[in-house]
Amino acid sequence: MAEFGSREKFISAYQALVNEIRVEKFDAFKAHFTDAQDLQSLVREFQSELFETFIKTMNKLYEEADIDSNIQIMELMKSEQAGNQAAAWRPTGKLVTEQIRPLIANKLNWMLKFYLFQLSFQKDRTEALIVQIEEKRQELKAMEGERSRKQQQITNEKKKFENLEHRLKHLNQKINSACLKL
């Protein structure tokens, strides 16, 4: 799959980098070793394990991310543009507005869905509030009717009381005049 040798180039470059690790860089640890050969073998072991760990990690990365395929695509795109001398930062060559049109349409569709959902929610909420308002209106009418009945009842009772009071005064006068005659 590595038609362009990208993985091999990367491995050989890293191998060269690991091979540049010299024993002299570890002079600070020389005092801990009785034999210089032990230090050299430790550095060689460090180099080989570093390289093996790198290879395992890189192979896992290449497999999971499918880097070989992506590099092939990039190389094909590069070869298609090889003869083109005009500077273009967009590989499609389309105008910016044309290139982002699907993104804008997608965003507008999502906004429309959101607004429709919001409108539906508000409509349901408004209908529920209308029902509550009508119920409260009916309660208010019933309370007003009860209030007017109670006011009429109070007015009637007041008239009865005034009639009784007037009659009582009249009877008191009769009793007072009868008592005076006696």
PDB file of C-alpha atoms in Angstrom:
ATOM      1  CA  MET A   1       0.000   0.000   0.000  1.00  0.00           C
ATOM      2  CA  ALA A   2       2.938   2.317   0.583  1.00  0.00           C
ATOM      3  CA  GLU A   3       3.282   2.999  -3.091  1.00  0.00           C
ATOM      4  CA  PHE A   4       5.130   6.215  -2.489  1.00  0.00           C
ATOM      5  CA  GLY A   5       7.328   4.730   0.271  1.00  0.00           C
ATOM      6  CA  SER A   6       6.119   7.196   2.906  1.00  0.00           C
ATOM      7  CA  ARG A   7       6.255   4.764   5.801  1.00  0.00           C
ATOM      8  CA  GLU A   8       9.681   3.444   4.766  1.00  0.00           C
ATOM      9  CA  LYS A   9      11.045   6.975   4.409  1.00  0.00           C
ATOM     10  CA  PHE A  10       9.695   7.877   7.820  1.00  0.00           C
ATOM     11  CA  ILE A  11      11.177   4.738   9.410  1.00  0.00           C
ATOM     12  CA  SER A  12      14.573   5.266   7.814  1.00  0.00           C
ATOM     13  CA  ALA A  13      14.625   8.922   8.920  1.00  0.00           C
ATOM     14  CA  TYR A  14      13.769   7.913  12.478  1.00  0.00           C
ATOM     15  CA  GLN A  15      16.383   5.121  12.362  1.00  0.00           C
ATOM     16  CA  ALA A  16      19.006   7.687  11.356  1.00  0.00           C
ATOM     17  CA  LEU A  17      17.886   9.923  14.213  1.00  0.00           C
ATOM     18  CA  VAL A  18      18.108   7.072  16.738  1.00  0.00           C
ATOM     19  CA  ASN A  19      21.551   6.065  15.386  1.00  0.00           C
ATOM     20  CA  GLU A  20      22.767   9.593  16.112  1.00  0.00           C
ATOM     21  CA  ILE A  21      22.450   8.885  19.836  1.00  0.00           C
ATOM     22  CA  ARG A  22      26.076   8.565  20.975  1.00  0.00           C
ATOM     23  CA  VAL A  23      27.591   7.070  24.117  1.00  0.00           C
ATOM     24  CA  GLU A  24      29.276  10.410  24.808  1.00  0.00           C
ATOM     25  CA  LYS A  25      25.881  11.938  25.607  1.00  0.00           C
ATOM     26  CA  PHE A  26      25.688   9.598  28.626  1.00  0.00           C
ATOM     27  CA  ASP A  27      29.060  10.573  30.168  1.00  0.00           C
ATOM     28  CA  ALA A  28      27.256  11.789  33.273  1.00  0.00           C
ATOM     29  CA  PHE A  29      26.380   8.147  34.064  1.00  0.00           C
ATOM     30  CA  LYS A  30      29.906   6.740  33.479  1.00  0.00           C
ATOM     31  CA  ALA A  31      30.684   6.833  37.186  1.00  0.00           C
ATOM     32  CA  HIS A  32      27.890   4.317  37.853  1.00  0.00           C
ATOM     33  CA  PHE A  33      29.432   1.684  35.560  1.00  0.00           C
ATOM     34  CA  THR A  34      32.620  -0.283  36.236  1.00  0.00           C
ATOM     35  CA  ASP A  35      33.074  -1.231  32.613  1.00  0.00           C
ATOM     36  CA  ALA A  36      32.698   1.165  29.643  1.00  0.00           C
ATOM     37  CA  GLN A  37      31.404  -1.784  27.603  1.00  0.00           C
ATOM     38  CA  ASP A  38      28.345  -1.983  29.912  1.00  0.00           C
ATOM     39  CA  LEU A  39      27.483   1.637  29.185  1.00  0.00           C
ATOM     40  CA  GLN A  40      27.823   1.064  25.415  1.00  0.00           C
ATOM     41  CA  SER A  41      25.593  -2.020  25.513  1.00  0.00           C
ATOM     42  CA  LEU A  42      23.038  -0.097  27.585  1.00  0.00           C
ATOM     43  CA  VAL A  43      22.996   2.731  25.014  1.00  0.00           C
ATOM     44  CA  ARG A  44      22.575   0.200  22.173  1.00  0.00           C
ATOM     45  CA  GLU A  45      19.705  -1.434  24.086  1.00  0.00           C
ATOM     46  CA  PHE A  46      18.156   2.017  24.656  1.00  0.00           C
ATOM     47  CA  GLN A  47      18.410   2.758  20.922  1.00  0.00           C
ATOM     48  CA  SER A  48      16.843  -0.543  19.885  1.00  0.00           C
ATOM     49  CA  GLU A  49      13.977  -0.322  22.388  1.00  0.00           C
ATOM     50  CA  LEU A  50      13.327   3.306  21.465  1.00  0.00           C
ATOM     51  CA  PHE A  51      13.209   2.353  17.790  1.00  0.00           C
ATOM     52  CA  GLU A  52      10.976  -0.717  18.415  1.00  0.00           C
ATOM     53  CA  THR A  53       8.552   1.319  20.521  1.00  0.00           C
ATOM     54  CA  PHE A  54       8.421   3.950  17.824  1.00  0.00           C
ATOM     55  CA  ILE A  55       7.756   1.327  15.131  1.00  0.00           C
ATOM     56  CA  LYS A  56       4.903  -0.226  17.153  1.00  0.00           C
ATOM     57  CA  THR A  57       3.327   3.166  17.797  1.00  0.00           C
ATOM     58  CA  MET A  58       3.741   4.287  14.209  1.00  0.00           C
ATOM     59  CA  ASN A  59       2.306   1.039  12.797  1.00  0.00           C
ATOM     60  CA  LYS A  60      -0.709   1.350  15.087  1.00  0.00           C
ATOM     61  CA  LEU A  61      -1.175   4.958  14.012  1.00  0.00           C
ATOM     62  CA  TYR A  62      -0.861   4.099  10.321  1.00  0.00           C
ATOM     63  CA  GLU A  63      -3.439   1.312  10.666  1.00  0.00           C
ATOM     64  CA  GLU A  64      -5.959   3.243  12.730  1.00  0.00           C
ATOM     65  CA  ALA A  65      -5.766   6.492  10.766  1.00  0.00           C
ATOM     66  CA  ASP A  66      -5.277   4.876   7.352  1.00  0.00           C
ATOM     67  CA  ILE A  67      -2.398   7.235   6.687  1.00  0.00           C
ATOM     68  CA  ASP A  68      -1.183   5.370   3.593  1.00  0.00           C
ATOM     69  CA  SER A  69      -4.490   5.998   1.787  1.00  0.00           C
ATOM     70  CA  ASN A  70      -4.521   9.628   2.838  1.00  0.00           C
ATOM     71  CA  ILE A  71      -0.961  10.115   1.609  1.00  0.00           C
ATOM     72  CA  GLN A  72      -1.862   8.515  -1.715  1.00  0.00           C
ATOM     73  CA  ILE A  73      -4.790  10.906  -2.089  1.00  0.00           C
ATOM     74  CA  MET A  74      -2.567  13.857  -1.263  1.00  0.00           C
ATOM     75  CA  GLU A  75       0.078  12.694  -3.754  1.00  0.00           C
ATOM     76  CA  LEU A  76      -2.579  12.327  -6.471  1.00  0.00           C
ATOM     77  CA  MET A  77      -3.877  15.810  -5.742  1.00  0.00           C
ATOM     78  CA  LYS A  78      -0.318  17.122  -5.830  1.00  0.00           C
ATOM     79  CA  SER A  79       0.408  15.404  -9.170  1.00  0.00           C
ATOM     80  CA  GLU A  80      -2.824  16.814 -10.664  1.00  0.00           C
ATOM     81  CA  GLN A  81      -1.718  20.312  -9.722  1.00  0.00           C
ATOM     82  CA  ALA A  82       1.931  19.825 -10.776  1.00  0.00           C
ATOM     83  CA  GLY A  83       1.488  21.517 -14.179  1.00  0.00           C
ATOM     84  CA  ASN A  84      -0.638  24.325 -12.771  1.00  0.00           C
ATOM     85  CA  GLN A  85       1.503  27.386 -12.054  1.00  0.00           C
ATOM     86  CA  ALA A  86      -1.307  29.512 -10.591  1.00  0.00           C
ATOM     87  CA  ALA A  87      -1.250  29.776  -6.834  1.00  0.00           C
ATOM     88  CA  ALA A  88      -4.393  28.236  -5.346  1.00  0.00           C
ATOM     89  CA  TRP A  89      -4.867  27.529  -1.712  1.00  0.00           C
ATOM     90  CA  ARG A  90      -8.052  25.552  -2.403  1.00  0.00           C
ATOM     91  CA  PRO A  91      -7.434  22.227  -4.129  1.00  0.00           C
ATOM     92  CA  THR A  92     -10.903  22.258  -5.706  1.00  0.00           C
ATOM     93  CA  GLY A  93     -10.294  25.521  -7.541  1.00  0.00           C
ATOM     94  CA  LYS A  94     -13.881  26.617  -6.800  1.00  0.00           C
ATOM     95  CA  LEU A  95     -14.782  30.059  -5.537  1.00  0.00           C
ATOM     96  CA  VAL A  96     -15.072  30.352  -1.776  1.00  0.00           C
ATOM     97  CA  THR A  97     -18.794  31.045  -1.907  1.00  0.00           C
ATOM     98  CA  GLU A  98     -19.343  28.036  -4.147  1.00  0.00           C
ATOM     99  CA  GLN A  99     -17.200  25.813  -1.947  1.00  0.00           C
ATOM    100  CA  ILE A 100     -18.936  26.697   1.318  1.00  0.00           C
ATOM    101  CA  ARG A 101     -22.466  26.752  -0.126  1.00  0.00           C
ATOM    102  CA  PRO A 102     -23.272  23.207   1.130  1.00  0.00           C
ATOM    103  CA  LEU A 103     -22.109  24.162   4.613  1.00  0.00           C
ATOM    104  CA  ILE A 104     -24.269  27.251   4.625  1.00  0.00           C
ATOM    105  CA  ALA A 105     -27.267  25.273   3.324  1.00  0.00           C
ATOM    106  CA  ASN A 106     -26.735  22.659   6.031  1.00  0.00           C
ATOM    107  CA  LYS A 107     -26.520  25.356   8.707  1.00  0.00           C
ATOM    108  CA  LEU A 108     -29.675  27.013   7.403  1.00  0.00           C
ATOM    109  CA  ASN A 109     -31.495  23.651   7.398  1.00  0.00           C
ATOM    110  CA  TRP A 110     -30.519  23.078  11.023  1.00  0.00           C
ATOM    111  CA  MET A 111     -31.623  26.594  11.930  1.00  0.00           C
ATOM    112  CA  LEU A 112     -34.938  26.010  10.164  1.00  0.00           C
ATOM    113  CA  LYS A 113     -35.458  22.735  12.053  1.00  0.00           C
ATOM    114  CA  PHE A 114     -34.641  24.483  15.314  1.00  0.00           C
ATOM    115  CA  TYR A 115     -37.024  27.369  14.603  1.00  0.00           C
ATOM    116  CA  LEU A 116     -39.801  24.974  13.585  1.00  0.00           C
ATOM    117  CA  PHE A 117     -39.290  23.016  16.788  1.00  0.00           C
ATOM    118  CA  GLN A 118     -39.320  26.235  18.786  1.00  0.00           C
ATOM    119  CA  LEU A 119     -42.461  27.415  16.988  1.00  0.00           C
ATOM    120  CA  SER A 120     -44.192  24.098  17.671  1.00  0.00           C
ATOM    121  CA  PHE A 121     -43.219  24.299  21.327  1.00  0.00           C
ATOM    122  CA  GLN A 122     -44.533  27.877  21.587  1.00  0.00           C
ATOM    123  CA  LYS A 123     -47.773  26.886  19.838  1.00  0.00           C
ATOM    124  CA  ASP A 124     -48.342  23.998  22.264  1.00  0.00           C
ATOM    125  CA  ARG A 125     -47.538  26.262  25.198  1.00  0.00           C
ATOM    126  CA  THR A 126     -49.895  28.967  23.910  1.00  0.00           C
ATOM    127  CA  GLU A 127     -52.738  26.465  23.466  1.00  0.00           C
ATOM    128  CA  ALA A 128     -52.238  25.194  27.003  1.00  0.00           C
ATOM    129  CA  LEU A 129     -52.269  28.777  28.322  1.00  0.00           C
ATOM    130  CA  ILE A 130     -55.443  29.560  26.353  1.00  0.00           C
ATOM    131  CA  VAL A 131     -57.175  26.614  28.035  1.00  0.00           C
ATOM    132  CA  GLN A 132     -55.979  27.844  31.449  1.00  0.00           C
ATOM    133  CA  ILE A 133     -57.157  31.392  30.690  1.00  0.00           C
ATOM    134  CA  GLU A 134     -60.608  30.138  29.671  1.00  0.00           C
ATOM    135  CA  GLU A 135     -60.863  28.108  32.886  1.00  0.00           C
ATOM    136  CA  LYS A 136     -59.875  31.138  34.953  1.00  0.00           C
ATOM    137  CA  ARG A 137     -62.355  33.291  32.988  1.00  0.00           C
ATOM    138  CA  GLN A 138     -65.155  30.857  33.832  1.00  0.00           C
ATOM    139  CA  GLU A 139     -64.103  30.893  37.498  1.00  0.00           C
ATOM    140  CA  LEU A 140     -64.081  34.708  37.447  1.00  0.00           C
ATOM    141  CA  LYS A 141     -67.588  34.836  35.904  1.00  0.00           C
ATOM    142  CA  ALA A 142     -68.818  32.386  38.533  1.00  0.00           C
ATOM    143  CA  MET A 143     -67.247  34.508  41.284  1.00  0.00           C
ATOM    144  CA  GLU A 144     -68.784  37.694  39.846  1.00  0.00           C
ATOM    145  CA  GLY A 145     -72.194  35.993  39.718  1.00  0.00           C
ATOM    146  CA  GLU A 146     -71.788  34.805  43.312  1.00  0.00           C
ATOM    147  CA  ARG A 147     -70.674  38.303  44.350  1.00  0.00           C
ATOM    148  CA  SER A 148     -73.686  39.941  42.743  1.00  0.00           C
ATOM    149  CA  ARG A 149     -76.018  37.380  44.421  1.00  0.00           C
ATOM    150  CA  LYS A 150     -74.375  38.066  47.777  1.00  0.00           C
ATOM    151  CA  GLN A 151     -74.679  41.837  47.250  1.00  0.00           C
ATOM    152  CA  GLN A 152     -78.353  41.422  46.378  1.00  0.00           C
ATOM    153  CA  GLN A 153     -78.802  39.221  49.432  1.00  0.00           C
ATOM    154  CA  ILE A 154     -77.077  41.863  51.598  1.00  0.00           C
ATOM    155  CA  THR A 155     -79.289  44.596  50.101  1.00  0.00           C
ATOM    156  CA  ASN A 156     -82.418  42.502  50.771  1.00  0.00           C
ATOM    157  CA  GLU A 157     -81.296  41.728  54.324  1.00  0.00           C
ATOM    158  CA  LYS A 158     -80.512  45.416  54.875  1.00  0.00           C
ATOM    159  CA  LYS A 159     -84.005  46.388  53.700  1.00  0.00           C
ATOM    160  CA  LYS A 160     -85.526  43.777  55.997  1.00  0.00           C
ATOM    161  CA  PHE A 161     -83.408  45.083  58.854  1.00  0.00           C
ATOM    162  CA  GLU A 162     -84.440  48.676  58.129  1.00  0.00           C
ATOM    163  CA  ASN A 163     -88.100  47.609  58.001  1.00  0.00           C
ATOM    164  CA  LEU A 164     -87.724  45.707  61.263  1.00  0.00           C
ATOM    165  CA  GLU A 165     -85.858  48.606  62.832  1.00  0.00           C
ATOM    166  CA  HIS A 166     -88.556  51.031  61.701  1.00  0.00           C
ATOM    167  CA  ARG A 167     -91.269  48.715  63.033  1.00  0.00           C
ATOM    168  CA  LEU A 168     -89.360  48.256  66.278  1.00  0.00           C
ATOM    169  CA  LYS A 169     -89.129  52.037  66.724  1.00  0.00           C
ATOM    170  CA  HIS A 170     -92.802  52.300  66.030  1.00  0.00           C
ATOM    171  CA  LEU A 171     -93.585  49.573  68.610  1.00  0.00           C
ATOM    172  CA  ASN A 172     -91.252  51.212  71.134  1.00  0.00           C
ATOM    173  CA  GLN A 173     -93.119  54.476  70.707  1.00  0.00           C
ATOM    174  CA  LYS A 174     -96.442  52.717  71.232  1.00  0.00           C
ATOM    175  CA  ILE A 175     -95.115  51.011  74.346  1.00  0.00           C
ATOM    176  CA  ASN A 176     -93.693  54.268  75.667  1.00  0.00           C
ATOM    177  CA  SER A 177     -96.946  56.095  75.059  1.00  0.00           C
ATOM    178  CA  ALA A 178     -98.918  53.215  76.655  1.00  0.00           C
ATOM    179  CA  CYS A 179     -96.611  53.270  79.658  1.00  0.00           C
ATOM    180  CA  LEU A 180     -97.043  56.971  80.063  1.00  0.00           C
ATOM    181  CA  LYS A 181    -100.795  56.553  80.105  1.00  0.00           C
ATOM    182  CA  LEU A 182    -100.593  54.170  82.930  1.00  0.00           C
TER     183      LEU A 182
END
